[in-house]
XYZ file of C-alpha atoms in Angstrom:
224
model
C 2.996 24.772 48.661
C 1.803 25.595 45.167
C 2.688 23.117 42.396
C 2.796 23.507 38.624
C 1.769 20.265 36.932
C 2.136 21.630 33.391
C 5.232 21.209 31.289
C 5.912 24.833 30.343
C 8.916 23.875 28.192
C 7.196 21.600 25.669
C 3.647 22.950 26.053
C 2.110 23.677 22.671
C 4.619 21.558 20.785
C 3.603 18.548 18.717
C 5.153 16.437 16.017
C 8.523 14.805 15.396
C 11.921 16.402 15.853
C 14.999 14.269 15.087
C 14.431 11.036 17.060
C 11.985 12.606 19.524
C 8.196 12.899 19.248
C 6.270 15.646 21.081
C 2.680 14.716 21.973
C -0.047 17.324 22.332
C -0.247 16.703 26.082
C 3.420 17.681 26.475
C 4.777 14.150 26.816
C 8.075 13.488 25.034
C 8.608 10.055 23.533
C 11.589 8.517 21.832
C 10.863 6.928 18.476
C 11.673 3.206 18.222
C 14.808 2.096 16.444
C 13.734 0.642 13.085
C 17.163 0.532 11.428
C 17.195 -3.288 11.423
C 13.473 -3.734 10.829
C 12.472 -6.030 7.961
C 9.004 -6.300 6.489
C 7.413 -9.708 6.253
C 5.881 -10.522 2.833
C 2.394 -9.947 4.244
C 3.394 -6.627 5.827
C 5.078 -5.495 2.621
C 1.947 -6.374 0.624
C -0.274 -4.488 3.076
C 2.052 -1.468 3.029
C 2.077 -1.421 -0.774
C -1.713 -1.675 -0.871
C -2.098 1.197 1.607
C 0.267 3.369 -0.423
C -1.902 2.676 -3.491
C -4.983 3.622 -1.467
C -3.401 6.946 -0.498
C -2.460 7.607 -4.117
C -6.079 6.985 -5.149
C -7.312 9.313 -2.366
C -5.026 12.100 -3.571
C -6.383 11.610 -7.084
C -9.965 11.831 -5.773
C -9.290 15.077 -3.891
C -7.741 16.609 -7.027
C -10.591 15.459 -9.281
C -13.749 17.567 -9.048
C -15.988 14.849 -10.500
C -14.828 12.176 -8.068
C -14.988 14.623 -5.156
C -18.598 15.359 -6.089
C -19.316 11.615 -6.038
C -17.974 11.129 -2.498
C -19.371 14.365 -0.997
C -22.961 13.112 -0.363
C -21.584 9.759 0.821
C -19.402 11.557 3.360
C -22.410 13.062 5.130
C -24.092 9.661 5.445
C -20.830 8.022 6.531
C -20.268 10.554 9.338
C -23.795 10.064 10.613
C -23.651 6.273 10.404
C -20.179 5.871 11.891
C -20.539 8.828 14.284
C -17.186 10.141 13.156
C -16.516 13.815 12.582
C -12.776 13.870 11.812
C -13.295 12.208 8.427
C -13.004 13.808 5.017
C -13.091 12.879 1.343
C -9.468 11.703 1.573
C -10.180 9.156 4.341
C -13.401 8.040 2.643
C -11.573 7.333 -0.614
C -8.963 5.260 1.240
C -11.755 3.242 2.868
C -13.415 2.630 -0.493
C -10.147 1.556 -2.112
C -9.321 -0.799 0.771
C -12.556 -2.824 0.476
C -13.032 -4.630 -2.861
C -16.534 -5.727 -3.872
C -17.949 -9.112 -2.906
C -19.837 -11.730 -4.935
C -22.455 -12.998 -2.497
C -24.122 -15.607 -4.693
C -24.991 -16.503 -8.284
C -28.354 -17.946 -9.341
C -29.793 -19.404 -12.550
C -33.194 -18.154 -13.664
C -35.333 -20.000 -16.199
C -34.996 -23.494 -17.679
C -31.679 -25.023 -18.815
C -31.231 -24.886 -22.574
C -34.334 -22.743 -23.093
C -34.575 -19.145 -24.319
C -34.967 -16.251 -21.852
C -32.776 -18.000 -19.276
C -30.481 -15.681 -17.348
C -27.873 -15.499 -14.603
C -28.456 -13.306 -11.549
C -25.422 -12.033 -9.661
C -25.808 -10.736 -6.114
C -22.868 -8.371 -5.541
C -22.068 -6.007 -2.669
C -19.602 -3.213 -1.949
C -19.204 -0.929 1.067
C -19.999 1.999 -1.254
C -21.046 1.062 -4.781
C -20.687 -1.774 -7.297
C -19.786 -0.224 -10.654
C -20.383 -3.214 -12.889
C -20.560 -6.972 -13.400
C -19.111 -8.986 -16.286
C -20.117 -12.590 -17.047
C -18.130 -15.028 -19.198
C -19.466 -18.503 -20.022
C -17.383 -21.550 -20.990
C -18.158 -25.144 -21.954
C -17.065 -27.933 -19.576
C -13.837 -28.347 -21.598
C -13.055 -24.621 -21.304
C -14.228 -23.527 -24.760
C -15.537 -19.969 -24.729
C -19.272 -19.571 -25.340
C -20.123 -15.903 -24.772
C -19.675 -12.971 -22.441
C -21.279 -9.653 -21.604
C -22.214 -7.124 -18.935
C -24.803 -7.722 -16.253
C -27.690 -5.253 -16.138
C -29.516 -4.049 -13.043
C -33.322 -4.314 -13.440
C -35.499 -1.259 -12.861
C -36.503 -2.610 -9.444
C -33.815 -4.675 -7.778
C -30.224 -4.860 -6.620
C -29.028 -7.896 -8.591
C -27.215 -7.891 -11.906
C -28.945 -10.002 -14.553
C -27.199 -11.420 -17.587
C -29.361 -12.845 -20.378
C -27.773 -16.001 -21.835
C -27.476 -15.582 -25.600
C -26.720 -19.242 -26.418
C -28.657 -21.304 -23.861
C -28.351 -24.439 -26.004
C -24.557 -24.419 -25.490
C -24.650 -23.629 -21.768
C -25.151 -27.118 -20.334
C -24.576 -28.837 -16.959
C -20.877 -28.766 -16.138
C -20.340 -25.480 -17.962
C -18.346 -22.737 -16.225
C -19.244 -19.151 -15.434
C -16.613 -16.543 -14.631
C -18.027 -13.597 -12.704
C -16.104 -10.343 -12.390
C -17.298 -7.472 -10.211
C -15.625 -4.079 -9.842
C -16.163 -0.887 -7.833
C -15.461 2.834 -8.310
C -11.733 2.698 -7.336
C -11.247 -0.150 -9.833
C -10.954 -3.123 -7.462
C -11.900 -6.340 -9.284
C -13.219 -9.488 -7.619
C -13.294 -12.647 -9.745
C -14.900 -16.020 -9.011
C -15.634 -19.170 -10.984
C -18.833 -21.195 -10.744
C -19.900 -24.509 -12.266
C -23.430 -25.025 -13.542
C -25.055 -28.042 -11.855
C -28.507 -29.608 -12.214
C -28.019 -32.850 -10.256
C -30.244 -32.276 -7.224
C -31.254 -28.719 -8.028
C -30.421 -26.089 -10.599
C -27.607 -24.025 -9.111
C -24.086 -22.671 -9.476
C -21.363 -24.362 -7.426
C -18.441 -22.085 -6.455
C -15.023 -23.335 -7.534
C -12.000 -22.611 -5.366
C -9.730 -23.402 -8.310
C -10.049 -24.742 -11.835
C -9.069 -28.305 -12.525
C -5.653 -28.639 -14.114
C -7.146 -30.275 -17.204
C -9.409 -27.288 -17.915
C -7.780 -24.547 -19.959
C -10.108 -21.655 -20.604
C -10.108 -20.470 -24.199
C -10.393 -16.666 -24.342
C -12.972 -14.882 -26.432
C -12.095 -14.488 -30.123
C -10.688 -11.066 -31.010
C -13.118 -8.478 -32.288
C -12.946 -7.871 -36.070
C -11.145 -4.656 -37.103
C -13.385 -1.699 -38.010
C -14.274 -1.377 -41.674
C -12.286 1.235 -43.528
C -14.116 3.724 -45.713
C -11.064 4.283 -47.900
């Protein structure tokens, strides 16, 4: 006896209708009842972050300049990940969902001497857009701040210390790294020269240390 194993009624249908979901293979599934579902704080935070990622992806697709930035990366991403059903939209979501990382911070030169600098090793799944370094005395008094610069040959960001005589053992360095979507990663390090010259990562600042922000920039001179 001949048998027909196909579902001729729902064949070709897909998507959601009322409380029923039609799969491409013809299977009909009932959607779960989520009327009494409550998000946990962690789930709510993740959901909010993903909604922000989708909003950024829509902005990228609508912006010709940002689309041009991700287009060459998309070809490499497809080849590396061996994924074909990926577009600019999905790539932008991936970039937004992975903030940059500060791998390590090193001191170059001699403490208190000119030409000393701070090298920041930063990484992002696509591109690190910039690095900002702020230096403070052990008591939290602001010393200086500025942008890290990538040398002609290298992948680290170097910041030349402008006042090396004030940057002494026990001083603090605040490192901020950001990527193209605008994700910012911030870490604090303490300058130590006990056994070796290095930066010690700080999980949190001591309660007695109150960082003093940089003084405000002077207003522009008026020609009137």
